[in-house]
mmCIF file of C-alpha atoms in Angstrom:
data_model
loop_
_atom_site.group_PDB
_atom_site.id
_atom_site.type_symbol
_atom_site.label_atom_id
_atom_site.label_comp_id
_atom_site.label_asym_id
_atom_site.label_seq_id
_atom_site.Cartn_x
_atom_site.Cartn_y
_atom_site.Cartn_z
ATOM 1 C CA MET A 1 79.111 106.919 89.750
ATOM 2 C CA PHE A 2 80.028 103.354 87.906
ATOM 3 C CA GLU A 3 79.028 103.394 84.333
ATOM 4 C CA GLU A 4 80.818 99.762 83.033
ATOM 5 C CA LYS A 5 80.984 96.402 85.548
ATOM 6 C CA ARG A 6 82.626 93.185 84.630
ATOM 7 C CA PRO A 7 82.449 90.036 86.346
ATOM 8 C CA LEU A 8 85.512 88.649 87.158
ATOM 9 C CA PHE A 9 86.305 84.871 87.847
ATOM 10 C CA ILE A 10 89.360 84.251 90.138
ATOM 11 C CA TYR A 11 90.706 80.465 89.756
ATOM 12 C CA CYS A 12 93.720 79.697 92.242
ATOM 13 C CA VAL A 13 96.292 77.931 90.523
ATOM 14 C CA SER A 14 98.683 77.535 93.714
ATOM 15 C CA PRO A 15 97.861 77.948 97.604
ATOM 16 C CA VAL A 16 96.910 81.379 97.989
ATOM 17 C CA HIS A 17 97.292 83.516 101.229
ATOM 18 C CA VAL A 18 95.242 86.673 101.407
ATOM 19 C CA GLY A 19 96.088 87.574 105.187
ATOM 20 C CA ALA A 20 93.429 88.659 107.615
ATOM 21 C CA GLY A 21 96.323 89.761 110.178
ATOM 22 C CA THR A 22 94.479 88.355 113.310
ATOM 23 C CA ALA A 23 95.749 85.134 114.746
ATOM 24 C CA LEU A 24 92.759 82.401 115.722
ATOM 25 C CA GLY A 25 93.445 79.324 117.639
ATOM 26 C CA VAL A 26 96.330 77.404 116.564
ATOM 27 C CA ILE A 27 96.913 79.384 113.195
ATOM 28 C CA ASP A 28 99.247 82.753 112.995
ATOM 29 C CA ASN A 29 98.414 83.654 109.939
ATOM 30 C CA PRO A 30 94.508 83.185 109.070
ATOM 31 C CA ILE A 31 92.963 83.854 105.610
ATOM 32 C CA GLN A 32 90.475 86.878 105.102
ATOM 33 C CA ARG A 33 86.969 85.252 105.785
ATOM 34 C CA GLU A 34 83.602 86.994 105.607
ATOM 35 C CA ARG A 35 82.329 87.792 109.214
ATOM 36 C CA HIS A 36 78.665 86.421 108.608
ATOM 37 C CA THR A 37 79.196 83.572 106.474
ATOM 38 C CA ASP A 38 82.778 82.320 107.378
ATOM 39 C CA HIS A 39 83.531 82.046 103.944
ATOM 40 C CA PRO A 40 87.200 82.815 102.328
ATOM 41 C CA VAL A 41 87.261 86.374 100.668
ATOM 42 C CA PHE A 42 89.870 88.322 99.109
ATOM 43 C CA SER A 43 89.112 92.063 99.655
ATOM 44 C CA GLY A 44 88.642 94.372 96.872
ATOM 45 C CA ALA A 45 91.447 96.751 98.395
ATOM 46 C CA GLY A 46 93.948 93.830 97.898
ATOM 47 C CA LEU A 47 92.817 92.666 94.631
ATOM 48 C CA LYS A 48 93.092 96.323 93.050
ATOM 49 C CA GLY A 49 96.747 96.707 94.764
ATOM 50 C CA ALA A 50 97.862 93.255 93.453
ATOM 51 C CA ILE A 51 96.449 94.283 89.823
ATOM 52 C CA ARG A 52 98.108 97.605 90.138
ATOM 53 C CA HIS A 53 101.584 96.309 90.819
ATOM 54 C CA ASP A 54 101.294 93.822 88.217
ATOM 55 C CA PHE A 55 100.643 96.762 85.714
ATOM 56 C CA TRP A 56 103.761 98.852 87.177
ATOM 57 C CA ALA A 57 105.938 95.554 87.344
ATOM 58 C CA GLN A 58 105.164 95.262 83.276
ATOM 59 C CA ALA A 59 105.294 99.159 82.384
ATOM 60 C CA GLN A 60 108.879 99.484 84.103
ATOM 61 C CA LYS A 61 109.793 96.048 82.264
ATOM 62 C CA ASN A 62 108.756 97.222 79.096
ATOM 63 C CA ASN A 63 109.354 100.884 78.888
ATOM 64 C CA ALA A 64 105.717 101.479 78.469
ATOM 65 C CA VAL A 65 104.693 104.516 76.628
ATOM 66 C CA GLU A 66 101.605 105.215 78.205
ATOM 67 C CA ALA A 67 102.474 104.241 81.796
ATOM 68 C CA ASP A 68 100.627 107.201 83.678
ATOM 69 C CA LEU A 69 97.632 105.644 82.346
ATOM 70 C CA ILE A 70 98.172 103.445 85.402
ATOM 71 C CA THR A 71 97.821 106.346 87.540
ATOM 72 C CA ARG A 72 94.900 107.593 85.973
ATOM 73 C CA VAL A 73 93.166 104.557 86.046
ATOM 74 C CA PHE A 74 93.992 103.285 89.406
ATOM 75 C CA GLY A 75 94.507 106.487 91.158
ATOM 76 C CA PRO A 76 97.847 108.267 92.484
ATOM 77 C CA SER A 77 99.940 106.917 95.321
ATOM 78 C CA PRO A 78 100.225 109.391 98.093
ATOM 79 C CA GLU A 79 103.981 109.959 96.576
ATOM 80 C CA GLU A 80 102.180 110.714 93.503
ATOM 81 C CA GLY A 81 99.622 113.360 95.149
ATOM 82 C CA GLY A 82 97.158 110.734 96.392
ATOM 83 C CA SER A 83 94.604 113.705 96.900
ATOM 84 C CA LEU A 84 94.448 115.095 93.011
ATOM 85 C CA HIS A 85 91.691 112.676 91.880
ATOM 86 C CA ALA A 86 90.168 109.444 92.678
ATOM 87 C CA GLY A 87 90.994 106.303 90.445
ATOM 88 C CA ALA A 88 88.413 105.262 87.931
ATOM 89 C CA ILE A 89 88.447 101.958 88.377
ATOM 90 C CA SER A 90 87.014 99.746 91.944
ATOM 91 C CA PHE A 91 86.452 96.029 93.114
ATOM 92 C CA SER A 92 84.143 94.397 94.990
ATOM 93 C CA ASP A 93 85.522 91.714 97.140
ATOM 94 C CA ALA A 94 86.206 88.470 95.493
ATOM 95 C CA GLN A 95 83.505 86.050 97.113
ATOM 96 C CA LEU A 96 83.924 82.559 97.031
ATOM 97 C CA VAL A 97 81.586 79.982 94.294
ATOM 98 C CA ALA A 98 83.267 76.775 94.345
ATOM 99 C CA PHE A 99 85.794 75.076 96.875
ATOM 100 C CA PRO A 100 87.787 71.682 96.274
ATOM 101 C CA VAL A 101 87.172 69.149 98.522
ATOM 102 C CA ARG A 102 89.046 65.811 98.461
ATOM 103 C CA SER A 103 87.224 62.530 97.197
ATOM 104 C CA ILE A 104 88.493 58.771 97.066
ATOM 105 C CA ARG A 105 87.335 58.968 93.577
ATOM 106 C CA GLU A 106 88.084 61.650 91.076
ATOM 107 C CA ALA A 107 90.854 63.028 93.702
ATOM 108 C CA PHE A 108 88.606 65.868 94.359
ATOM 109 C CA VAL A 109 85.448 67.546 93.647
ATOM 110 C CA TYR A 110 84.012 70.828 93.036
ATOM 111 C CA THR A 111 81.827 72.136 95.476
ATOM 112 C CA SER A 112 79.241 74.617 96.286
ATOM 113 C CA CYS A 113 76.228 75.622 98.615
ATOM 114 C CA PRO A 114 72.857 77.361 97.375
ATOM 115 C CA THR A 115 74.164 80.548 99.409
ATOM 116 C CA ALA A 116 77.246 80.850 97.453
ATOM 117 C CA LEU A 117 75.931 79.953 93.883
ATOM 118 C CA ALA A 118 72.950 82.579 94.629
ATOM 119 C CA ARG A 119 75.511 85.172 95.711
ATOM 120 C CA ALA A 120 77.324 84.597 92.451
ATOM 121 C CA GLU A 121 74.084 84.897 90.339
ATOM 122 C CA ARG A 122 73.102 87.931 92.068
ATOM 123 C CA THR A 123 76.712 89.527 91.084
ATOM 124 C CA LEU A 124 76.523 88.405 87.617
ATOM 125 C CA ARG A 125 73.088 89.789 86.981
ATOM 126 C CA LEU A 126 74.201 92.995 88.458
ATOM 127 C CA SER A 127 76.963 92.927 85.895
ATOM 128 C CA GLY A 128 74.621 91.892 82.982
ATOM 129 C CA CYS A 129 75.391 88.378 82.600
ATOM 130 C CA GLY A 130 72.024 86.572 82.179
ATOM 131 C CA VAL A 131 72.056 83.512 84.625
ATOM 132 C CA ASN A 132 69.395 81.385 85.797
ATOM 133 C CA TRP A 133 70.689 78.831 88.346
ATOM 134 C CA ASN A 134 67.629 77.945 90.347
ATOM 135 C CA VAL A 135 69.519 75.919 93.065
ATOM 136 C CA ALA A 136 67.078 74.360 95.655
ATOM 137 C CA ARG A 137 67.588 74.261 99.358
ATOM 138 C CA VAL A 138 69.873 71.232 99.877
ATOM 139 C CA PRO A 139 69.373 69.372 103.781
ATOM 140 C CA ILE A 140 72.399 68.432 105.809
ATOM 141 C CA GLY A 141 74.101 65.403 105.198
ATOM 142 C CA LYS A 142 72.641 65.459 101.620
ATOM 143 C CA CYS A 143 74.287 66.736 97.971
ATOM 144 C CA LEU A 144 73.332 67.235 94.667
ATOM 145 C CA LEU A 145 75.170 66.333 91.483
ATOM 146 C CA ARG A 146 74.449 65.542 87.774
ATOM 147 C CA LYS A 147 72.958 62.455 86.734
ATOM 148 C CA GLU A 148 76.228 61.109 84.794
ATOM 149 C CA SER A 149 78.129 61.635 88.011
ATOM 150 C CA LEU A 150 76.065 59.492 90.044
ATOM 151 C CA LYS A 151 78.056 56.380 88.842
ATOM 152 C CA SER A 152 81.741 57.781 88.567
ATOM 153 C CA LEU A 153 81.616 59.501 92.065
ATOM 154 C CA CYS A 154 79.264 57.864 94.365
ATOM 155 C CA SER A 155 78.868 54.189 95.554
ATOM 156 C CA ALA A 156 75.815 52.047 94.402
ATOM 157 C CA GLU A 157 73.854 52.984 97.465
ATOM 158 C CA ARG A 158 74.281 56.666 95.960
ATOM 159 C CA ARG A 159 76.580 57.983 98.930
ATOM 160 C CA LEU A 160 79.059 60.174 98.027
ATOM 161 C CA PRO A 161 82.355 60.221 100.130
ATOM 162 C CA LEU A 162 84.035 63.486 100.691
ATOM 163 C CA GLU A 163 87.216 63.618 103.348
ATOM 164 C CA ALA A 164 85.835 61.416 106.289
ATOM 165 C CA PHE A 165 82.211 61.874 105.594
ATOM 166 C CA GLU A 166 79.549 60.641 103.393
ATOM 167 C CA PHE A 167 76.520 62.249 101.530
ATOM 168 C CA GLU A 168 73.433 61.003 100.247
ATOM 169 C CA ALA A 169 73.219 61.770 96.681
ATOM 170 C CA GLN A 170 70.423 63.210 94.648
ATOM 171 C CA GLU A 171 70.686 64.260 90.705
ATOM 172 C CA ASP A 172 69.467 67.282 89.702
ATOM 173 C CA SER A 173 69.299 68.934 86.321
ATOM 174 C CA ASN A 174 70.094 72.451 87.339
ATOM 175 C CA VAL A 175 73.309 71.277 88.677
ATOM 176 C CA ALA A 176 74.318 70.471 85.250
ATOM 177 C CA ASN A 177 73.462 73.517 84.054
ATOM 178 C CA ILE A 178 75.470 75.761 86.676
ATOM 179 C CA ALA A 179 78.444 73.353 86.321
ATOM 180 C CA ASN A 180 78.614 73.614 82.643
ATOM 181 C CA TRP A 181 78.160 77.621 82.822
ATOM 182 C CA LEU A 182 81.143 77.937 85.227
ATOM 183 C CA ALA A 183 83.232 75.224 83.021
ATOM 184 C CA GLU A 184 82.602 77.862 79.985
ATOM 185 C CA GLN A 185 82.534 81.175 81.907
ATOM 186 C CA ALA A 186 85.064 80.854 84.737
ATOM 187 C CA ILE A 187 87.988 78.654 83.203
ATOM 188 C CA LEU A 188 90.217 79.472 80.518
ATOM 189 C CA ASP A 189 89.689 77.510 77.151
ATOM 190 C CA ASN A 190 92.917 76.660 76.294
ATOM 191 C CA PRO A 191 94.873 73.026 76.579
ATOM 192 C CA ALA A 192 96.409 73.831 80.252
ATOM 193 C CA PHE A 193 93.070 74.251 81.752
ATOM 194 C CA ALA A 194 91.135 71.825 79.449
ATOM 195 C CA PHE A 195 91.221 68.836 82.095
ATOM 196 C CA PHE A 196 89.580 71.224 84.846
ATOM 197 C CA ARG A 197 86.780 72.915 82.492
ATOM 198 C CA GLU A 198 86.005 68.780 81.909
ATOM 199 C CA LYS A 199 86.414 68.065 85.510
ATOM 200 C CA MET A 200 84.034 71.334 86.462
ATOM 201 C CA LYS A 201 81.088 70.252 84.374
ATOM 202 C CA GLN A 202 81.401 66.350 85.868
ATOM 203 C CA ASP A 203 82.447 66.800 89.348
ATOM 204 C CA PHE A 204 80.463 69.566 90.685
ATOM 205 C CA VAL A 205 78.747 69.077 93.879
ATOM 206 C CA VAL A 206 76.034 71.330 95.650
ATOM 207 C CA LEU A 207 75.970 70.687 99.338
ATOM 208 C CA SER A 208 74.012 71.981 102.212
ATOM 209 C CA ASP A 209 75.012 75.788 103.638
ATOM 210 C CA GLU A 210 75.845 74.432 106.870
ATOM 211 C CA ASP A 211 78.340 71.079 105.301
ATOM 212 C CA PHE A 212 80.085 73.691 102.770
ATOM 213 C CA GLY A 213 80.403 76.068 105.855
ATOM 214 C CA TYR A 214 82.086 73.294 107.496
ATOM 215 C CA PHE A 215 84.542 72.269 104.871
ATOM 216 C CA VAL A 216 85.679 75.679 103.996
ATOM 217 C CA ARG A 217 86.416 76.550 107.655
ATOM 218 C CA ASN A 218 88.432 72.803 108.112
ATOM 219 C CA ALA A 219 89.508 71.752 104.871
ATOM 220 C CA THR A 220 92.025 74.660 104.220
ATOM 221 C CA VAL A 221 95.959 74.568 103.578
ATOM 222 C CA VAL A 222 97.634 74.794 107.011
ATOM 223 C CA GLU A 223 101.284 75.066 106.324
ATOM 224 C CA PRO A 224 104.074 75.315 109.254
ATOM 225 C CA HIS A 225 106.856 77.839 108.728
ATOM 226 C CA VAL A 226 109.958 77.773 110.299
ATOM 227 C CA ARG A 227 112.590 80.463 110.662
ATOM 228 C CA ILE A 228 116.202 79.775 110.664
ATOM 229 C CA ASP A 229 119.005 81.202 112.082
ATOM 230 C CA ASP A 230 121.826 81.760 109.712
ATOM 231 C CA VAL A 231 124.532 81.658 112.309
ATOM 232 C CA THR A 232 123.726 78.435 114.061
ATOM 233 C CA GLY A 233 121.389 76.763 111.142
ATOM 234 C CA THR A 234 118.864 75.784 113.424
ATOM 235 C CA ALA A 235 115.273 77.069 114.101
ATOM 236 C CA ASP A 236 115.161 80.641 116.202
ATOM 237 C CA ASP A 237 113.438 80.533 119.018
ATOM 238 C CA GLY A 238 109.645 81.252 118.449
ATOM 239 C CA GLY A 239 110.419 80.832 114.842
ATOM 240 C CA LEU A 240 107.618 78.442 114.158
ATOM 241 C CA PHE A 241 104.103 79.732 113.014
ATOM 242 C CA TYR A 242 101.290 78.328 110.992
ATOM 243 C CA THR A 243 99.970 80.063 107.906
ATOM 244 C CA GLU A 244 96.340 79.077 106.322
ATOM 245 C CA ASN A 245 96.023 79.415 102.323
ATOM 246 C CA LEU A 246 92.841 78.959 100.474
ATOM 247 C CA PRO A 247 93.804 75.629 98.642
ATOM 248 C CA PRO A 248 94.388 75.174 94.568
ATOM 249 C CA GLU A 249 91.374 75.017 92.489
ATOM 250 C CA SER A 250 89.025 77.220 94.633
ATOM 251 C CA LEU A 251 87.040 79.496 92.644
ATOM 252 C CA LEU A 252 85.860 83.085 93.492
ATOM 253 C CA LEU A 253 84.031 86.256 91.759
ATOM 254 C CA ALA A 254 84.693 89.775 92.139
ATOM 255 C CA LEU A 255 82.992 92.803 89.965
ATOM 256 C CA ALA A 256 85.471 95.083 88.595
ATOM 257 C CA MET A 257 83.344 98.587 88.204
ATOM 258 C CA ALA A 258 84.355 101.691 86.265
ATOM 259 C CA SER A 259 83.783 105.264 85.621
ATOM 260 C CA GLU A 260 85.339 107.830 83.618
ATOM 261 C CA GLU A 261 88.815 108.910 84.534
ATOM 262 C CA ARG A 262 88.464 111.501 86.932
ATOM 263 C CA THR A 263 91.512 113.682 85.840
ATOM 264 C CA ARG A 264 90.833 117.206 84.377
ATOM 265 C CA ASN A 265 93.114 115.762 81.140
ATOM 266 C CA GLU A 266 90.560 116.485 78.057
ATOM 267 C CA LYS A 267 91.358 113.045 76.802
ATOM 268 C CA ARG A 268 90.194 111.145 79.541
ATOM 269 C CA GLN A 269 89.208 107.736 78.918
ATOM 270 C CA SER A 270 85.683 106.688 79.147
ATOM 271 C CA ALA A 271 84.485 104.260 81.832
ATOM 272 C CA LYS A 272 84.819 101.755 78.749
ATOM 273 C CA LYS A 273 88.035 102.109 77.937
ATOM 274 C CA VAL A 274 88.931 102.184 81.551
ATOM 275 C CA ILE A 275 87.491 98.289 81.593
ATOM 276 C CA GLU A 276 89.000 97.740 78.461
ATOM 277 C CA PHE A 277 92.490 98.744 79.775
ATOM 278 C CA LEU A 278 92.091 96.436 82.706
ATOM 279 C CA LEU A 279 91.296 93.437 80.653
ATOM 280 C CA ASN A 280 93.397 93.714 77.660
ATOM 281 C CA GLY A 281 96.295 96.403 78.385
ATOM 282 C CA LYS A 282 97.460 98.682 76.012
ATOM 283 C CA ALA A 283 101.031 99.394 74.494
ATOM 284 C CA GLY A 284 103.539 97.110 76.647
ATOM 285 C CA ILE A 285 100.907 96.356 79.650
ATOM 286 C CA THR A 286 98.830 93.041 78.891
ATOM 287 C CA GLY A 287 95.476 93.173 80.838
ATOM 288 C CA VAL A 288 94.510 91.016 83.444
ATOM 289 C CA ASP A 289 92.008 88.749 81.124
ATOM 290 C CA GLY A 290 93.160 85.139 80.814
ATOM 291 C CA ARG A 291 96.700 85.866 82.704
ATOM 292 C CA LEU A 292 98.479 84.162 85.544
ATOM 293 C CA ILE A 293 99.001 87.032 88.246
ATOM 294 C CA GLN A 294 100.135 86.956 91.837
ATOM 295 C CA ILE A 295 98.095 88.150 94.788
ATOM 296 C CA GLY A 296 98.434 87.926 98.741
ATOM 297 C CA GLY A 297 101.573 87.224 100.520
ATOM 298 C CA ASP A 298 104.028 84.445 100.507
ATOM 299 C CA ALA A 299 104.697 85.333 97.000
ATOM 300 C CA THR A 300 108.769 84.155 97.345
ATOM 301 C CA THR A 301 107.485 80.670 98.314
ATOM 302 C CA GLY A 302 105.412 80.714 95.141
ATOM 303 C CA ARG A 303 101.939 81.132 96.758
ATOM 304 C CA GLY A 304 99.117 83.371 95.677
ATOM 305 C CA GLN A 305 99.326 82.537 91.766
ATOM 306 C CA VAL A 306 95.811 82.857 90.294
ATOM 307 C CA VAL A 307 94.160 83.165 86.742
ATOM 308 C CA ILE A 308 91.910 85.728 86.233
ATOM 309 C CA LYS A 309 88.909 85.100 83.699
ATOM 310 C CA SER A 310 86.330 88.195 82.737
ATOM 311 C CA ALA A 311 83.070 86.325 82.319
ATOM 312 C CA GLY A 312 81.707 89.390 79.564
ATOM 313 C CA GLY A 313 79.714 91.593 81.877
ATOM 314 C CA ASN A 314 77.237 93.318 79.449
ATOM 315 C CA ASP A 315 78.124 91.717 76.568
ATOM 316 C CA HIS A 316 76.266 88.637 77.655
ATOM 317 C CA ALA A 317 73.034 90.491 78.993
#
């Protein structure tokens, strides 16, 4: 039974490739997507594995005294006797909250849709965060934004250009409430992210589910990769392939869930201590809250850099 829960926002700093393993169309290495919405998603198992790897790397580098705590919290690997006990922490899949879309004004905007926001609100409420976003349905071809954004983003006719499309813009006070909350809770409060916190507040747009779905399917980063023969210095036959990435500035939300340690150790950690270890670390191991970590594939090409931020969970009830 999970006794503690914390929502974790995941902000992409670089392109991120969390692969599905199944080629579709011209894309050889697509990203993971939900079956029913087709929205990009990070699997909870992959997220847990990436954080565990990060913790172990820190423990080995810093000769952490309590490195065994990683095994007790995340569960032992098969080499360590994986059947001895289960881990004390688990992660839900990270679901998409906001997706960056190119605009001829202000470079890009953060977009979302009623379904994505409703699902995020549900996750936050289940974790104890008191949010009330009240997002109305949005018709196809229209969008909602805050009053102040009508002038900075839209034409005189209140048309918002995104990629090769234009949307009829309508002001909505709820959009400002959502954007302000996300800026405060999902993006780090430090000078490196000051620009993006303010941009989230000002350049946040709610599209229809259908229009948002189009962008998350067709406006991702698709990169060609070529495998070079070491001897000839030319491309190998069949060495050209295409990899899909979630673009930088994308925002996702996952739920970290903890129980008491499942070991028979009399000093086993409580669920609250397990969450504290995840977020804040301990003795030579720095927790994930507010840190840049790498997830997914293509790490050697600089992909997968994300910042994780806890929204506070039950402390915000």
